[in-house]
Coordinates of C-alpha atoms in Angstrom, one line a residue:
M1 CA -17.9 -16.5 -22.8
A2 CA -19.7 -13.5 -24.3
K3 CA -18.1 -11.1 -21.8
D4 CA -14.9 -10.9 -19.8
P5 CA -15.0 -13.6 -17.2
V6 CA -15.1 -12.8 -13.5
L7 CA -12.2 -14.6 -11.7
T8 CA -11.6 -15.7 -8.2
V9 CA -8.3 -16.9 -6.8
I10 CA -8.5 -19.3 -3.9
G11 CA -5.6 -18.8 -1.5
L12 CA -3.5 -15.6 -1.2
G13 CA -0.1 -16.9 -0.3
Y14 CA 3.2 -16.7 -2.2
V15 CA 1.5 -18.0 -5.4
G16 CA -2.1 -16.7 -5.2
L17 CA -1.5 -13.1 -4.3
P18 CA 0.9 -12.0 -7.1
L19 CA -1.3 -13.9 -9.6
A20 CA -4.5 -12.3 -8.3
V21 CA -3.0 -8.8 -8.4
A22 CA -1.6 -9.3 -11.9
L23 CA -4.9 -10.6 -13.2
A24 CA -6.8 -7.8 -11.5
R25 CA -5.1 -5.3 -13.8
R26 CA -7.3 -6.7 -16.7
F27 CA -10.2 -8.5 -15.1
E28 CA -12.6 -8.3 -12.2
V29 CA -10.9 -10.6 -9.7
M30 CA -11.9 -11.7 -6.1
G31 CA -9.1 -13.0 -3.9
Y32 CA -10.3 -15.4 -1.2
D33 CA -8.4 -16.6 1.8
I34 CA -9.5 -18.3 5.1
D35 CA -7.0 -16.2 7.1
E36 CA -8.9 -13.0 8.1
T37 CA -5.7 -11.5 9.5
R38 CA -4.0 -12.0 6.2
L39 CA -6.9 -10.3 4.3
E40 CA -6.9 -7.3 6.7
Q41 CA -3.1 -6.9 6.3
L42 CA -3.5 -6.9 2.5
R43 CA -6.2 -4.3 2.6
E44 CA -3.8 -2.1 4.5
G45 CA -1.1 -2.7 2.0
R46 CA 1.0 -5.2 4.0
D47 CA 2.3 -8.4 2.5
R48 CA 4.1 -10.5 5.0
T49 CA 5.6 -12.7 2.3
G50 CA 7.4 -9.6 0.8
E51 CA 6.4 -10.5 -2.7
L52 CA 4.4 -7.3 -3.4
S53 CA 5.0 -3.7 -2.2
R54 CA 2.6 -1.5 -0.4
G55 CA 2.0 0.5 -3.5
E56 CA 1.3 -2.5 -5.6
L57 CA -1.3 -3.7 -3.1
L58 CA -3.0 -0.3 -2.6
D59 CA -3.1 0.5 -6.3
S60 CA -4.7 -2.9 -7.1
R61 CA -8.4 -3.3 -8.0
L62 CA -8.3 -6.8 -6.4
E63 CA -11.3 -7.4 -4.1
Y64 CA -10.5 -9.3 -0.9
V65 CA -13.3 -11.6 -0.1
S66 CA -14.0 -13.7 3.0
D67 CA -17.7 -14.5 2.3
P68 CA -18.0 -17.6 0.1
A69 CA -21.4 -16.5 -1.2
A70 CA -19.7 -13.6 -3.1
L71 CA -17.6 -16.1 -5.1
K72 CA -20.7 -17.6 -6.8
E73 CA -20.5 -14.7 -9.2
A74 CA -17.2 -16.0 -10.6
D75 CA -16.8 -17.8 -13.9
I76 CA -13.3 -19.0 -13.4
F77 CA -12.0 -20.4 -10.1
I78 CA -8.2 -20.6 -9.7
V79 CA -6.9 -22.8 -6.8
T80 CA -3.5 -21.9 -5.4
V81 CA -3.3 -23.9 -2.2
P82 CA -0.1 -25.6 -1.0
T83 CA 0.7 -29.3 -1.8
P84 CA 3.3 -30.5 0.7
V85 CA 4.4 -34.1 1.4
G86 CA 3.7 -35.9 4.7
P87 CA 6.1 -37.5 7.1
D88 CA 6.3 -40.5 4.7
N89 CA 7.2 -38.2 1.8
K90 CA 3.9 -39.1 0.1
P91 CA 1.7 -36.3 -1.4
D92 CA -0.4 -34.5 1.2
L93 CA -3.4 -33.5 -0.8
R94 CA -5.6 -32.4 2.1
A95 CA -5.5 -28.7 1.2
V96 CA -6.3 -29.5 -2.5
E97 CA -9.1 -31.8 -1.3
S98 CA -10.5 -29.1 1.0
A99 CA -10.3 -26.4 -1.6
S100 CA -12.0 -28.7 -4.2
R101 CA -14.9 -29.4 -1.8
F102 CA -15.2 -25.7 -1.2
V103 CA -15.2 -24.7 -4.9
G104 CA -17.5 -27.6 -5.7
G105 CA -20.2 -26.0 -3.6
L106 CA -19.8 -22.7 -5.6
I107 CA -19.5 -23.7 -9.2
G108 CA -22.4 -23.7 -11.7
L109 CA -23.0 -24.6 -15.3
G110 CA -20.1 -23.4 -17.5
S111 CA -17.7 -22.8 -14.6
I112 CA -14.0 -23.4 -15.1
V113 CA -11.8 -24.6 -12.2
V114 CA -8.1 -24.1 -12.7
Y115 CA -5.4 -25.6 -10.5
E116 CA -2.0 -24.0 -10.1
S117 CA -0.9 -26.2 -7.2
T118 CA 1.9 -28.7 -8.0
V119 CA 0.5 -32.2 -8.3
Y120 CA 1.3 -35.5 -10.0
P121 CA 0.1 -36.2 -13.6
G122 CA -3.6 -37.1 -13.5
C123 CA -4.4 -35.5 -10.1
T124 CA -6.5 -32.7 -11.5
E125 CA -8.8 -34.9 -13.5
D126 CA -8.7 -38.1 -11.4
F127 CA -8.6 -36.7 -7.9
C128 CA -10.0 -33.2 -8.0
G129 CA -12.6 -33.7 -10.7
P130 CA -14.6 -36.3 -8.8
I131 CA -14.6 -34.2 -5.7
L132 CA -16.0 -31.2 -7.6
E133 CA -18.6 -33.4 -9.2
A134 CA -19.7 -34.8 -5.8
E135 CA -20.0 -31.4 -4.2
S136 CA -21.7 -29.7 -7.2
G137 CA -23.9 -32.5 -8.6
L138 CA -22.5 -31.5 -12.0
I139 CA -20.5 -33.5 -14.6
S140 CA -16.9 -32.7 -15.3
G141 CA -16.2 -32.0 -18.9
Q142 CA -19.9 -31.4 -19.6
D143 CA -21.4 -29.0 -17.0
F144 CA -18.1 -27.5 -15.8
Y145 CA -14.6 -27.7 -17.0
L146 CA -11.1 -28.3 -15.6
G147 CA -7.9 -26.4 -16.3
Y148 CA -4.3 -26.4 -15.1
S149 CA -1.6 -23.8 -15.1
P150 CA 1.4 -24.7 -13.0
E151 CA 2.8 -21.9 -10.8
R152 CA 6.3 -20.8 -11.3
I153 CA 6.7 -18.4 -8.4
N154 CA 10.3 -18.0 -7.2
P155 CA 10.0 -16.4 -3.8
G156 CA 12.0 -13.2 -3.5
D157 CA 12.7 -13.0 -7.3
K158 CA 11.8 -9.5 -8.5
V159 CA 12.7 -10.3 -12.1
H160 CA 10.9 -13.6 -12.9
R161 CA 7.5 -12.5 -11.7
V162 CA 4.2 -14.1 -12.6
D163 CA 3.4 -11.3 -15.2
S164 CA 6.8 -11.5 -16.9
I165 CA 7.3 -15.3 -17.4
T166 CA 5.9 -17.8 -19.7
K167 CA 2.7 -19.4 -18.4
V168 CA 1.9 -23.0 -19.3
V169 CA -1.9 -23.6 -19.6
A170 CA -4.0 -26.6 -20.4
G171 CA -7.7 -27.2 -20.5
Q172 CA -10.1 -30.1 -20.5
T173 CA -11.2 -29.2 -23.9
E174 CA -9.5 -27.2 -26.7
K175 CA -12.0 -24.3 -26.2
V176 CA -11.2 -24.1 -22.5
A177 CA -7.5 -24.2 -23.2
R178 CA -7.9 -21.3 -25.7
L179 CA -9.9 -19.3 -23.2
L180 CA -7.3 -19.8 -20.4
A181 CA -4.5 -18.8 -22.8
Q182 CA -6.4 -15.5 -23.4
V183 CA -6.9 -14.9 -19.7
Y184 CA -3.4 -15.6 -18.6
G185 CA -2.0 -13.9 -21.8
A186 CA -3.8 -10.7 -20.9
M187 CA -1.5 -10.3 -17.8
N188 CA 1.9 -11.3 -19.4
G189 CA 1.8 -10.1 -23.0
D190 CA 0.4 -13.3 -24.4
D191 CA 3.6 -15.2 -23.3
V192 CA 1.6 -18.5 -23.0
F193 CA 2.4 -22.1 -23.9
V194 CA -0.7 -24.3 -24.4
A195 CA 0.2 -27.8 -23.4
R196 CA -1.3 -30.8 -25.2
D197 CA -3.5 -31.7 -22.2
I198 CA -3.8 -31.3 -18.4
R199 CA -1.7 -34.4 -17.6
T200 CA 1.2 -33.0 -19.8
A201 CA 1.0 -29.6 -18.0
E202 CA 1.1 -31.4 -14.6
A203 CA 4.1 -33.5 -15.6
S204 CA 5.9 -30.4 -16.9
K205 CA 5.7 -28.8 -13.5
V206 CA 7.0 -31.7 -11.5
I207 CA 10.0 -32.3 -13.8
E208 CA 11.1 -28.6 -13.7
N209 CA 12.0 -28.9 -10.0
A210 CA 13.0 -32.6 -10.1
Q211 CA 15.6 -31.6 -12.7
R212 CA 17.0 -28.9 -10.4
D213 CA 16.9 -31.2 -7.4
I214 CA 19.0 -33.9 -9.3
N215 CA 21.5 -31.3 -10.4
I216 CA 21.9 -29.9 -6.9
A217 CA 22.2 -33.5 -5.5
F218 CA 25.1 -34.1 -7.9
V219 CA 26.9 -31.0 -6.6
N220 CA 26.1 -32.0 -3.0
E221 CA 27.6 -35.4 -3.6
I222 CA 30.8 -34.1 -5.1
A223 CA 31.1 -31.6 -2.2
Q224 CA 31.2 -34.6 0.2
I225 CA 33.7 -36.4 -2.0
F226 CA 36.0 -33.4 -2.5
G227 CA 35.7 -32.6 1.2
K228 CA 37.3 -35.9 2.0
M229 CA 40.1 -35.1 -0.5
G230 CA 40.8 -31.8 1.2
L231 CA 39.3 -29.8 -1.7
S232 CA 36.7 -27.1 -1.6
V233 CA 33.8 -27.8 -4.0
Y234 CA 33.5 -24.0 -4.6
D235 CA 37.1 -23.8 -5.8
V236 CA 36.4 -26.8 -8.1
L237 CA 33.1 -25.3 -9.4
E238 CA 34.8 -22.0 -10.0
A239 CA 37.4 -23.7 -12.3
A240 CA 34.9 -26.0 -14.0
G241 CA 32.5 -23.1 -14.6
T242 CA 34.9 -21.5 -17.1
K243 CA 33.6 -24.1 -19.6
W244 CA 30.8 -22.6 -21.7
N245 CA 28.3 -25.3 -21.1
F246 CA 29.0 -26.2 -17.5
L247 CA 25.8 -25.9 -15.5
P248 CA 26.1 -23.4 -12.5
F249 CA 24.6 -25.3 -9.6
T250 CA 25.9 -24.8 -6.0
P251 CA 25.8 -27.1 -2.9
G252 CA 23.8 -26.6 0.2
L253 CA 20.6 -27.4 2.1
V254 CA 17.7 -28.0 -0.3
G255 CA 14.3 -27.2 1.1
G256 CA 11.4 -24.9 0.3
H257 CA 8.0 -25.5 -1.1
C258 CA 9.0 -26.8 -4.6
I259 CA 12.5 -28.4 -5.1
G260 CA 12.4 -30.3 -1.8
V261 CA 8.8 -31.5 -2.4
D262 CA 8.0 -31.9 -6.1
P263 CA 10.3 -34.9 -6.9
Y264 CA 8.3 -36.9 -4.3
Y265 CA 5.1 -36.2 -6.3
L266 CA 6.7 -37.5 -9.5
A267 CA 8.2 -40.5 -7.6
Y268 CA 4.7 -41.3 -6.2
A269 CA 3.1 -41.3 -9.6
A270 CA 5.9 -43.5 -11.0
E271 CA 5.5 -46.1 -8.2
K272 CA 1.8 -46.2 -8.8
I273 CA 2.4 -47.5 -12.3
G274 CA 5.1 -49.9 -11.2
V275 CA 8.2 -47.9 -12.2
D276 CA 11.1 -47.6 -9.7
P277 CA 12.2 -43.9 -9.9
Q278 CA 15.8 -44.5 -9.0
V279 CA 17.5 -41.3 -10.1
I280 CA 14.8 -39.1 -8.7
L281 CA 14.8 -40.7 -5.3
A282 CA 18.6 -40.9 -5.2
G283 CA 18.7 -37.2 -5.6
R284 CA 16.2 -36.7 -2.8
R285 CA 18.2 -39.0 -0.5
I286 CA 21.4 -37.1 -1.1
N287 CA 19.8 -33.7 -0.6
D288 CA 17.7 -34.8 2.4
G289 CA 20.8 -36.2 4.0
M290 CA 22.9 -33.1 3.5
A291 CA 22.1 -31.5 6.9
A292 CA 23.4 -34.6 8.7
A293 CA 26.5 -34.8 6.5
I294 CA 27.4 -31.2 7.2
A295 CA 26.7 -31.6 10.9
G296 CA 29.0 -34.6 11.0
R297 CA 31.8 -32.6 9.3
L298 CA 31.4 -29.7 11.7
D299 CA 31.3 -32.0 14.7
A300 CA 34.8 -33.3 13.8
D301 CA 36.2 -29.7 14.1
L302 CA 34.3 -28.6 17.3
P303 CA 35.0 -29.1 21.0
R304 CA 32.6 -31.3 22.9
G305 CA 29.4 -29.4 23.8
A306 CA 30.2 -26.4 21.6
R307 CA 28.0 -23.3 21.5
L308 CA 27.2 -22.3 17.9
L309 CA 25.6 -19.4 16.1
M310 CA 23.4 -20.4 13.1
L311 CA 23.1 -17.5 10.6
G312 CA 19.8 -17.8 8.7
F313 CA 16.8 -20.1 9.0
T314 CA 14.6 -19.5 5.9
F315 CA 14.8 -21.9 3.0
K316 CA 16.6 -19.3 0.8
E317 CA 18.2 -16.0 1.1
N318 CA 16.4 -12.7 1.5
V319 CA 12.9 -14.1 1.8
P320 CA 10.9 -14.8 5.0
D321 CA 9.7 -18.2 3.7
I322 CA 10.4 -20.9 6.2
R323 CA 8.4 -23.7 4.5
N324 CA 10.3 -27.0 4.5
T325 CA 13.5 -25.2 5.5
K326 CA 16.3 -27.7 6.0
V327 CA 18.2 -25.5 8.4
I328 CA 16.0 -27.0 11.1
D329 CA 17.5 -30.4 10.2
L330 CA 21.0 -29.0 10.6
V331 CA 20.1 -27.4 14.0
R332 CA 18.6 -30.7 15.3
A333 CA 21.5 -32.7 14.0
L334 CA 24.0 -30.5 15.8
E335 CA 22.0 -30.6 19.0
G336 CA 21.8 -34.4 18.7
L337 CA 25.6 -34.4 18.7
G338 CA 25.7 -32.6 22.0
H339 CA 26.1 -29.0 20.8
S340 CA 23.9 -25.9 21.6
V341 CA 22.7 -23.7 18.8
D342 CA 21.5 -20.1 18.7
V343 CA 19.6 -19.2 15.5
Y344 CA 19.6 -15.7 14.2
D345 CA 17.5 -14.6 11.2
P346 CA 16.5 -11.0 10.8
V347 CA 14.4 -11.8 7.7
A348 CA 12.1 -14.6 9.2
D349 CA 9.2 -14.1 11.6
A350 CA 10.2 -15.4 15.0
G351 CA 6.6 -16.2 15.9
E352 CA 6.1 -18.2 12.8
I353 CA 9.3 -20.2 13.5
R354 CA 8.1 -20.9 17.0
H355 CA 4.7 -22.0 15.8
E356 CA 6.0 -24.2 12.9
Y357 CA 9.1 -25.7 14.5
G358 CA 8.9 -25.1 18.2
L359 CA 12.2 -23.1 18.0
D360 CA 13.0 -19.8 19.7
V361 CA 15.3 -17.6 17.7
I362 CA 17.5 -14.9 19.2
D363 CA 16.9 -11.1 18.5
A364 CA 20.6 -10.4 18.0
P365 CA 23.9 -12.5 18.1
E366 CA 25.8 -12.6 21.3
L367 CA 29.6 -12.7 21.5
A368 CA 32.3 -15.5 21.7
Y369 CA 30.7 -18.5 20.2
D370 CA 32.7 -21.6 19.5
A371 CA 31.6 -21.4 15.9
V372 CA 29.5 -19.4 13.6
V373 CA 27.7 -21.3 10.8
G374 CA 26.6 -19.4 7.6
A375 CA 23.6 -21.4 6.6
V376 CA 21.6 -18.9 4.6
P377 CA 23.3 -16.0 2.7
H378 CA 21.0 -13.1 3.6
T379 CA 22.3 -9.8 2.5
G380 CA 24.5 -8.3 5.2
F381 CA 25.7 -11.6 6.6
A382 CA 28.9 -11.5 4.4
E383 CA 29.9 -8.2 6.1
L384 CA 29.3 -9.3 9.7
P385 CA 32.3 -8.7 12.0
L386 CA 33.5 -12.3 12.7
R387 CA 36.1 -11.2 15.3
G388 CA 34.2 -11.2 18.5
L389 CA 31.4 -13.3 17.3
V390 CA 33.8 -16.3 17.4
K391 CA 36.2 -17.1 20.2
P392 CA 39.9 -17.2 19.4
G393 CA 40.6 -20.5 17.7
G394 CA 36.9 -20.9 16.9
L395 CA 35.4 -22.1 13.7
V396 CA 33.9 -20.1 10.8
A397 CA 31.7 -22.6 8.9
D398 CA 30.8 -21.2 5.5
I399 CA 28.2 -23.5 4.0
K400 CA 27.3 -21.2 1.1
G401 CA 30.7 -19.8 0.4
V402 CA 29.9 -16.2 1.2
W403 CA 33.2 -15.5 3.0
R404 CA 35.5 -17.3 0.6
K405 CA 36.9 -14.1 -0.8
R406 CA 37.1 -12.4 2.5
S407 CA 40.1 -12.1 4.8
I408 CA 39.3 -14.2 7.9
P409 CA 40.6 -12.7 11.1
E410 CA 43.8 -14.3 12.4
G411 CA 43.3 -17.0 14.9
L412 CA 40.0 -18.3 13.5
V413 CA 39.6 -21.5 11.6
Y414 CA 37.8 -21.3 8.2
W415 CA 35.8 -24.2 6.8
T416 CA 33.6 -24.4 3.7
L417 CA 32.2 -27.1 1.5

């Protein structure tokens, strides 16, 4: 391109918004989202995801757009829509398909369409490309071009941000790959890795999180083994962690938009070519079953029909993100065993929880529960006064080990993985 390209980012969620704001420091960028309320909040400097501050939003040159016609000015379209799995744990590509149809009606000769959404190897070229062709009447690789740059957003992480990490990029041609390296490099000091091709870049993304999932599954499995031996896995990990090359993974509920999802995309691709992904799916089975395993262990220490307080609902600490949270599985498992559960999470949005999961959370904890369950280690939970929250003789269930070093009030029973 003879001039700086005009960019548009499709989808302003956890991935798209930080990317769009970072790119807007160097390029003309339009941010598009179908949620008008979201756009209005961003114009006012409010980001409900908590990823960007009011100052960062108000200082940005990013243009918030709701009129698709304005996007026809763009040279590069970056798609950042979610890619979850369905009830059968197969890829749910409806958002990607919809976004591709949308973008296909906007692109022209020379346009570049980049996908950041996590997909299986081959999806960009074999699934998205034909949709773009059908909607535009143009030929992929000749009239317009494809690119891929996997997102690496870690919600709540203020250190590893999109403009301070290595970005992997790939293009349909070498020239497109070079251009994308220049565009992404302009926002992060040229810290860019150019992958061999799009399929390689897609594959690199799914194994990043599949690797973490497998390692966490190992720790979750040994937590169950050691629990039956009367050992705390946290004590064991603390000792083992003194070796220089021991990997620091911890047990717990594995949800969220990446680790709990991406391995299924890789497994789907493997099964399509006749490969049985045994290790990948074994890790998923262990992690998906962790809520039921924890509920069973808690049930053994609870009175019949116990009343419990669940601390935390988001998929990780100190972020409002409730996508694919496995705390809901723990709540439902305990309810299925005959217990009642109050959920308290000052970080999450109560309305969003009600909409997504049909669950009403409490505004503040009450007193004298049979048990308190530390599910998500939000800041402040470690200092909660346990005496009073829990009945005398009641259970303090510490899934994430936040109270391990604390003196538990006399008369309460402490339990951890």
